[in-house]
PDB file of C-alpha atoms in Angstrom:
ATOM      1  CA  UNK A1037       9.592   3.836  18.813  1.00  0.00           C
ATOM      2  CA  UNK A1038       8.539   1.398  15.970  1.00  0.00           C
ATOM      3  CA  UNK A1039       6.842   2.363  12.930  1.00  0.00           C
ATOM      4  CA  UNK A1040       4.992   5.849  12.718  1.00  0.00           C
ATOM      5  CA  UNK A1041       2.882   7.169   9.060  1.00  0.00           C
ATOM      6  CA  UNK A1042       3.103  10.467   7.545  1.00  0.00           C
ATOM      7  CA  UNK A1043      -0.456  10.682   5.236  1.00  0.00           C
ATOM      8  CA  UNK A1044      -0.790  13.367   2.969  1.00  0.00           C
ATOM      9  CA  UNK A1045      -4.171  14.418   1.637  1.00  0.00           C
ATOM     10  CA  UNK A1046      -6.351  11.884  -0.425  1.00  0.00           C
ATOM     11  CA  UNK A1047      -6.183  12.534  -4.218  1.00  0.00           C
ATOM     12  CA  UNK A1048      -9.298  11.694  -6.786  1.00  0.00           C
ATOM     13  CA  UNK A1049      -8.577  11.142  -9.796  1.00  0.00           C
ATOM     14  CA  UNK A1050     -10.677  10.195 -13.014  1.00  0.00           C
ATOM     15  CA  UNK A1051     -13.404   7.374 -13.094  1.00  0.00           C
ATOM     16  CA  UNK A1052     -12.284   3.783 -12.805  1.00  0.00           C
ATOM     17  CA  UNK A1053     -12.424   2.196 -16.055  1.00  0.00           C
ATOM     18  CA  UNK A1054     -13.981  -1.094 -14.570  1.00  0.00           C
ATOM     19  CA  UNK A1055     -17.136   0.822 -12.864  1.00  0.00           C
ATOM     20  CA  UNK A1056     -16.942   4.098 -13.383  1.00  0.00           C
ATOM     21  CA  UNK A1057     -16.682   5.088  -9.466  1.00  0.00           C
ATOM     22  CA  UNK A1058     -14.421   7.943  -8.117  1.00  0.00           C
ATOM     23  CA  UNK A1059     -10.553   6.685  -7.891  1.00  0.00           C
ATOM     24  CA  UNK A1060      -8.949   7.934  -5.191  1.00  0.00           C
ATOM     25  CA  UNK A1061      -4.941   7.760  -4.401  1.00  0.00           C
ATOM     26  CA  UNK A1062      -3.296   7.477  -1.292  1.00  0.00           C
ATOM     27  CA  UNK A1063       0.653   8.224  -0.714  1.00  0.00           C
ATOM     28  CA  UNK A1064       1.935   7.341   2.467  1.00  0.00           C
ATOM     29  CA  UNK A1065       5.563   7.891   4.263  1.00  0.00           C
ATOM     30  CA  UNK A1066       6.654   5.277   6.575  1.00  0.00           C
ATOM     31  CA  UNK A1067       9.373   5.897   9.644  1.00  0.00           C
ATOM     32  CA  UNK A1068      10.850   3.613  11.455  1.00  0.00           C
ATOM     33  CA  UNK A1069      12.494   4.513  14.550  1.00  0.00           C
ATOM     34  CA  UNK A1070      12.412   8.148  13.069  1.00  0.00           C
ATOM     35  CA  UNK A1071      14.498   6.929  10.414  1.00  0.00           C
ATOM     36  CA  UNK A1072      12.482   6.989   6.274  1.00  0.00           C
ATOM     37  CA  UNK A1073      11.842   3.656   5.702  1.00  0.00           C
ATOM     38  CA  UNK A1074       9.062   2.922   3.228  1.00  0.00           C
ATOM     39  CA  UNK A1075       6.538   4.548   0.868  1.00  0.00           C
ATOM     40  CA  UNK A1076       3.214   3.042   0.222  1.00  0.00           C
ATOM     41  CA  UNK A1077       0.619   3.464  -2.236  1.00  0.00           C
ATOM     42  CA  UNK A1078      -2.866   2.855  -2.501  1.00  0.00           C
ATOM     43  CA  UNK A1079      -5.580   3.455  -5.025  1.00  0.00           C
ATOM     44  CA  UNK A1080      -9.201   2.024  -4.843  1.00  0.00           C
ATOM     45  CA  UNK A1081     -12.519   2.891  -6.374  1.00  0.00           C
ATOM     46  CA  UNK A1082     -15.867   3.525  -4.396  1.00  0.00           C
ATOM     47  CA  UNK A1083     -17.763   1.811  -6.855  1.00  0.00           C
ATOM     48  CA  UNK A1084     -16.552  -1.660  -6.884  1.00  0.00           C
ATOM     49  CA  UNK A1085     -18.244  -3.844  -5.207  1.00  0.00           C
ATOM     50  CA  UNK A1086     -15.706  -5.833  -3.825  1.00  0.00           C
ATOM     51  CA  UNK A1087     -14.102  -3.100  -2.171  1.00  0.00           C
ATOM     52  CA  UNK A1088     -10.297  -3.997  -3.533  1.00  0.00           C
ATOM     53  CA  UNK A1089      -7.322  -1.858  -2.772  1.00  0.00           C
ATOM     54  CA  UNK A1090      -4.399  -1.945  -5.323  1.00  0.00           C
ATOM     55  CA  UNK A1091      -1.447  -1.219  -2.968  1.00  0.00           C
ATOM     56  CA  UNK A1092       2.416  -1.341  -3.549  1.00  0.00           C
ATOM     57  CA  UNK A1093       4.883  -1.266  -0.483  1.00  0.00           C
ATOM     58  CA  UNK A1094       8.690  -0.015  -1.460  1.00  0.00           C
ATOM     59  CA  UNK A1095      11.200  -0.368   1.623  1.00  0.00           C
ATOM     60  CA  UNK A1096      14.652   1.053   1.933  1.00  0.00           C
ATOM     61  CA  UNK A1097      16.691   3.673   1.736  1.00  0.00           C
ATOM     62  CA  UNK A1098      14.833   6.724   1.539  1.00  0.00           C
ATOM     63  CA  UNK A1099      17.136   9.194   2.739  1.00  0.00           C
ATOM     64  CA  UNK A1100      18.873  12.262   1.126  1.00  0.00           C
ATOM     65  CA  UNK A1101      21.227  10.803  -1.821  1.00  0.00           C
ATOM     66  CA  UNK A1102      19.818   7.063  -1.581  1.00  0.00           C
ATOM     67  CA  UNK A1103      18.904   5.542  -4.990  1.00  0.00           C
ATOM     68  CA  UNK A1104      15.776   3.532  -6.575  1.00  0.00           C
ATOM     69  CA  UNK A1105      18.389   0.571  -6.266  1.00  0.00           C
ATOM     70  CA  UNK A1106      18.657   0.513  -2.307  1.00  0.00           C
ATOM     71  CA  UNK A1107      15.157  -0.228  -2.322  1.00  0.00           C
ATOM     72  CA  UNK A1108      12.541  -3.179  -3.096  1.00  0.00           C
ATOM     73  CA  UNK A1109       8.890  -3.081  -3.674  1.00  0.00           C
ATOM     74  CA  UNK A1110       5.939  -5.216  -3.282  1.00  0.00           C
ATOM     75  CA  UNK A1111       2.744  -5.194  -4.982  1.00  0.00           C
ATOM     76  CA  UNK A1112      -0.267  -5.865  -3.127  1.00  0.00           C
ATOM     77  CA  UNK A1113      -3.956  -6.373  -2.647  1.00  0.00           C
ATOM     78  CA  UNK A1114      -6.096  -5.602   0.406  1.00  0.00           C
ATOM     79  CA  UNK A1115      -9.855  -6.804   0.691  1.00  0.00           C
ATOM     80  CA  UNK A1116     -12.121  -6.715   3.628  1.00  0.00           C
ATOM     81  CA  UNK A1117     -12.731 -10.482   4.654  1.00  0.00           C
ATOM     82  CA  UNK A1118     -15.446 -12.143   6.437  1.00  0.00           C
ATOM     83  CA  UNK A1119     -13.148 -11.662   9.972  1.00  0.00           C
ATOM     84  CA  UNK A1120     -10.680  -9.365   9.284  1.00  0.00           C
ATOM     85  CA  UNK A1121      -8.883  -7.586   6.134  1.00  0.00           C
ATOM     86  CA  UNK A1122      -7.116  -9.912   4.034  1.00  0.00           C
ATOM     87  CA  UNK A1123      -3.395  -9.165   2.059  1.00  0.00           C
ATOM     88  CA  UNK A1124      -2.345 -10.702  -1.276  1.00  0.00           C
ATOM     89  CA  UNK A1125       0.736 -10.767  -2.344  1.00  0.00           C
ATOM     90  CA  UNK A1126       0.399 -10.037  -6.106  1.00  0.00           C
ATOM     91  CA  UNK A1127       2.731 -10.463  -9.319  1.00  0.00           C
ATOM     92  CA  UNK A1128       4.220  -6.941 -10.166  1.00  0.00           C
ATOM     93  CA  UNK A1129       2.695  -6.929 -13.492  1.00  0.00           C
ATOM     94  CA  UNK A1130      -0.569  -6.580 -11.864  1.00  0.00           C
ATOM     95  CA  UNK A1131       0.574  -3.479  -9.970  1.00  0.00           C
ATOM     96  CA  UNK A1132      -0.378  -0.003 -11.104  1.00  0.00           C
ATOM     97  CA  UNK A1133       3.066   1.006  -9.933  1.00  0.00           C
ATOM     98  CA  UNK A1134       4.898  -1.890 -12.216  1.00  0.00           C
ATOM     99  CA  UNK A1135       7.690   0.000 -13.566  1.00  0.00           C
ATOM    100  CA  UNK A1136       7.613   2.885 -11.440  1.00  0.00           C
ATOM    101  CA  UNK A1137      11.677   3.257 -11.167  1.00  0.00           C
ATOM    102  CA  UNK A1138      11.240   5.208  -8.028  1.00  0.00           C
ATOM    103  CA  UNK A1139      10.163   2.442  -6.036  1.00  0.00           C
ATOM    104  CA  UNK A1140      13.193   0.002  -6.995  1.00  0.00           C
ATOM    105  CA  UNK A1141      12.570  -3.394  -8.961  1.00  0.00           C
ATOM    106  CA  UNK A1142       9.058  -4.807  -8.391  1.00  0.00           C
ATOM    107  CA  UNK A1143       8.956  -8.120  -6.940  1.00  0.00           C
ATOM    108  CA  UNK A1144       6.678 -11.127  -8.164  1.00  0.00           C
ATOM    109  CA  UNK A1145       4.377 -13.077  -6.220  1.00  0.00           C
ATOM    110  CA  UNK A1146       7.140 -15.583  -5.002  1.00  0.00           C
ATOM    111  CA  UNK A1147       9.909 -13.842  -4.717  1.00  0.00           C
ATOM    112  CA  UNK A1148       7.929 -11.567  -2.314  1.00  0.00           C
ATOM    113  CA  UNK A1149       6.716 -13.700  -0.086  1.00  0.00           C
ATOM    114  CA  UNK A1150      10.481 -15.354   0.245  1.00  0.00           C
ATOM    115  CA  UNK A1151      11.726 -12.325   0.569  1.00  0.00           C
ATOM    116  CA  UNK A1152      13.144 -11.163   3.968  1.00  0.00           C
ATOM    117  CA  UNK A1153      11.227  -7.846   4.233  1.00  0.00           C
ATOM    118  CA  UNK A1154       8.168  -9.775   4.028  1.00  0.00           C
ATOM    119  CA  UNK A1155       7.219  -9.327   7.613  1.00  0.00           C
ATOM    120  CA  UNK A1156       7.960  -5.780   7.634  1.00  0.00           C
ATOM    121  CA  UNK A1157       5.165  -5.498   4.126  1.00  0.00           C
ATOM    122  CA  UNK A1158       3.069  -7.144   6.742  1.00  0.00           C
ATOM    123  CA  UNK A1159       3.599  -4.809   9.646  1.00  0.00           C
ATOM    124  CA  UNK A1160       2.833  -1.655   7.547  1.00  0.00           C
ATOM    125  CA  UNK A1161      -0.450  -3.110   6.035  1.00  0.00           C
ATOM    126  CA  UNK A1162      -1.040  -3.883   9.512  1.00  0.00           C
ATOM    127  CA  UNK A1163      -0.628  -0.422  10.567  1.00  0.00           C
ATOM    128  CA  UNK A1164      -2.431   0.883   7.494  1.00  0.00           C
ATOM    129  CA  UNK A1165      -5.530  -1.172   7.864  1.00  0.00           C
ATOM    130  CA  UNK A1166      -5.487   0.303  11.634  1.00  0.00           C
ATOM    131  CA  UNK A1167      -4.251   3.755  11.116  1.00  0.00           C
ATOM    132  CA  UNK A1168      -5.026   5.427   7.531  1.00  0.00           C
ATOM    133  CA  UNK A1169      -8.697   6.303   7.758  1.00  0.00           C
ATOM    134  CA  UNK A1170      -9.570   6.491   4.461  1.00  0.00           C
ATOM    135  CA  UNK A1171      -8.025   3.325   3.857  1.00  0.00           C
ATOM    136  CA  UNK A1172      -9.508   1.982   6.987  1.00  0.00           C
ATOM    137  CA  UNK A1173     -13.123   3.648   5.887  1.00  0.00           C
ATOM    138  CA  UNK A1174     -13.041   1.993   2.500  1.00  0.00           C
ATOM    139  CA  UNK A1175     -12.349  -1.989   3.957  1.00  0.00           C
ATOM    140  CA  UNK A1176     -14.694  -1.332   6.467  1.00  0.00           C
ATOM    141  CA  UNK A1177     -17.360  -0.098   4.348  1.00  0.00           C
ATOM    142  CA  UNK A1178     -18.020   2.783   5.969  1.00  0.00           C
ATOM    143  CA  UNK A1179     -17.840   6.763   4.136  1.00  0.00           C
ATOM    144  CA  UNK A1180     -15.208   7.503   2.384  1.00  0.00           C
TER     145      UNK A1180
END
């Protein structure tokens, strides 16, 4: 079965502070097998010119009764490249989620990328840059 996303509807929030642009958050349920297996989130602004997504990945236990402790989280940064979209890894402090206890502790840069759920951060931001069309809209420059 593999992985399958549940999006709920875009949310826009105030201005970004860097350009002024609309902000808009994404919250995204991941399933693996059928089973909850990760939240992501992602926030970007339609005025910067990079195009930049702040994402953060959590994956673990999501089911009824589990606990912010069964799960780890990943901060991220997605980009359109000259090829393809690009990932970064990022230091939790740079996360808009840092802290956020519902996620479970917030990796660093290193730790992350040693980390054995690595791959799996990768196949969901695969999926994501494939699947979530606003997401997908944004890196590829299109409306939003």
């Amino acid at each position: 079965m593999g992985i399958t996303i549940e999006f709920e509807p875009p949310q826009e929030a105030d201005p970004c502070e860097c350009c002024g642009g609309t902000t808009t958050s994404l919250t995204r349920f991941v399933y693996k097998d059928g089973n909850a297996h990760a939240i992501y989130y992602a926030r970007f602004s339609n005025n910067h010119p990079d195009r930049l997504i702040k994402a953060a990945i959590s994956i673990g236990e999501w089911g009824e009764g589990s606990s912010p402790a069964q799960r780890t989280a990943f901060a991220l940064e997605l980009r359109s490249g000259p090829e393809r979209h690009e990932i970064m890894v990022r230091d939790a402090a740079s996360s808009p989620w840092c802290g956020a206890d519902l996620l479970g502790p917030m990796l660093d840069r290193d730790a992350a990328l040693a980390h054995p759920l690595i791959d799996e951060v990768f196949q969901i931001t695969d999926h994501a840059v494939l699947e979530d069309q606003p997401l997908k809209a944004y890196l590829d420059a299109t409306d939003v």
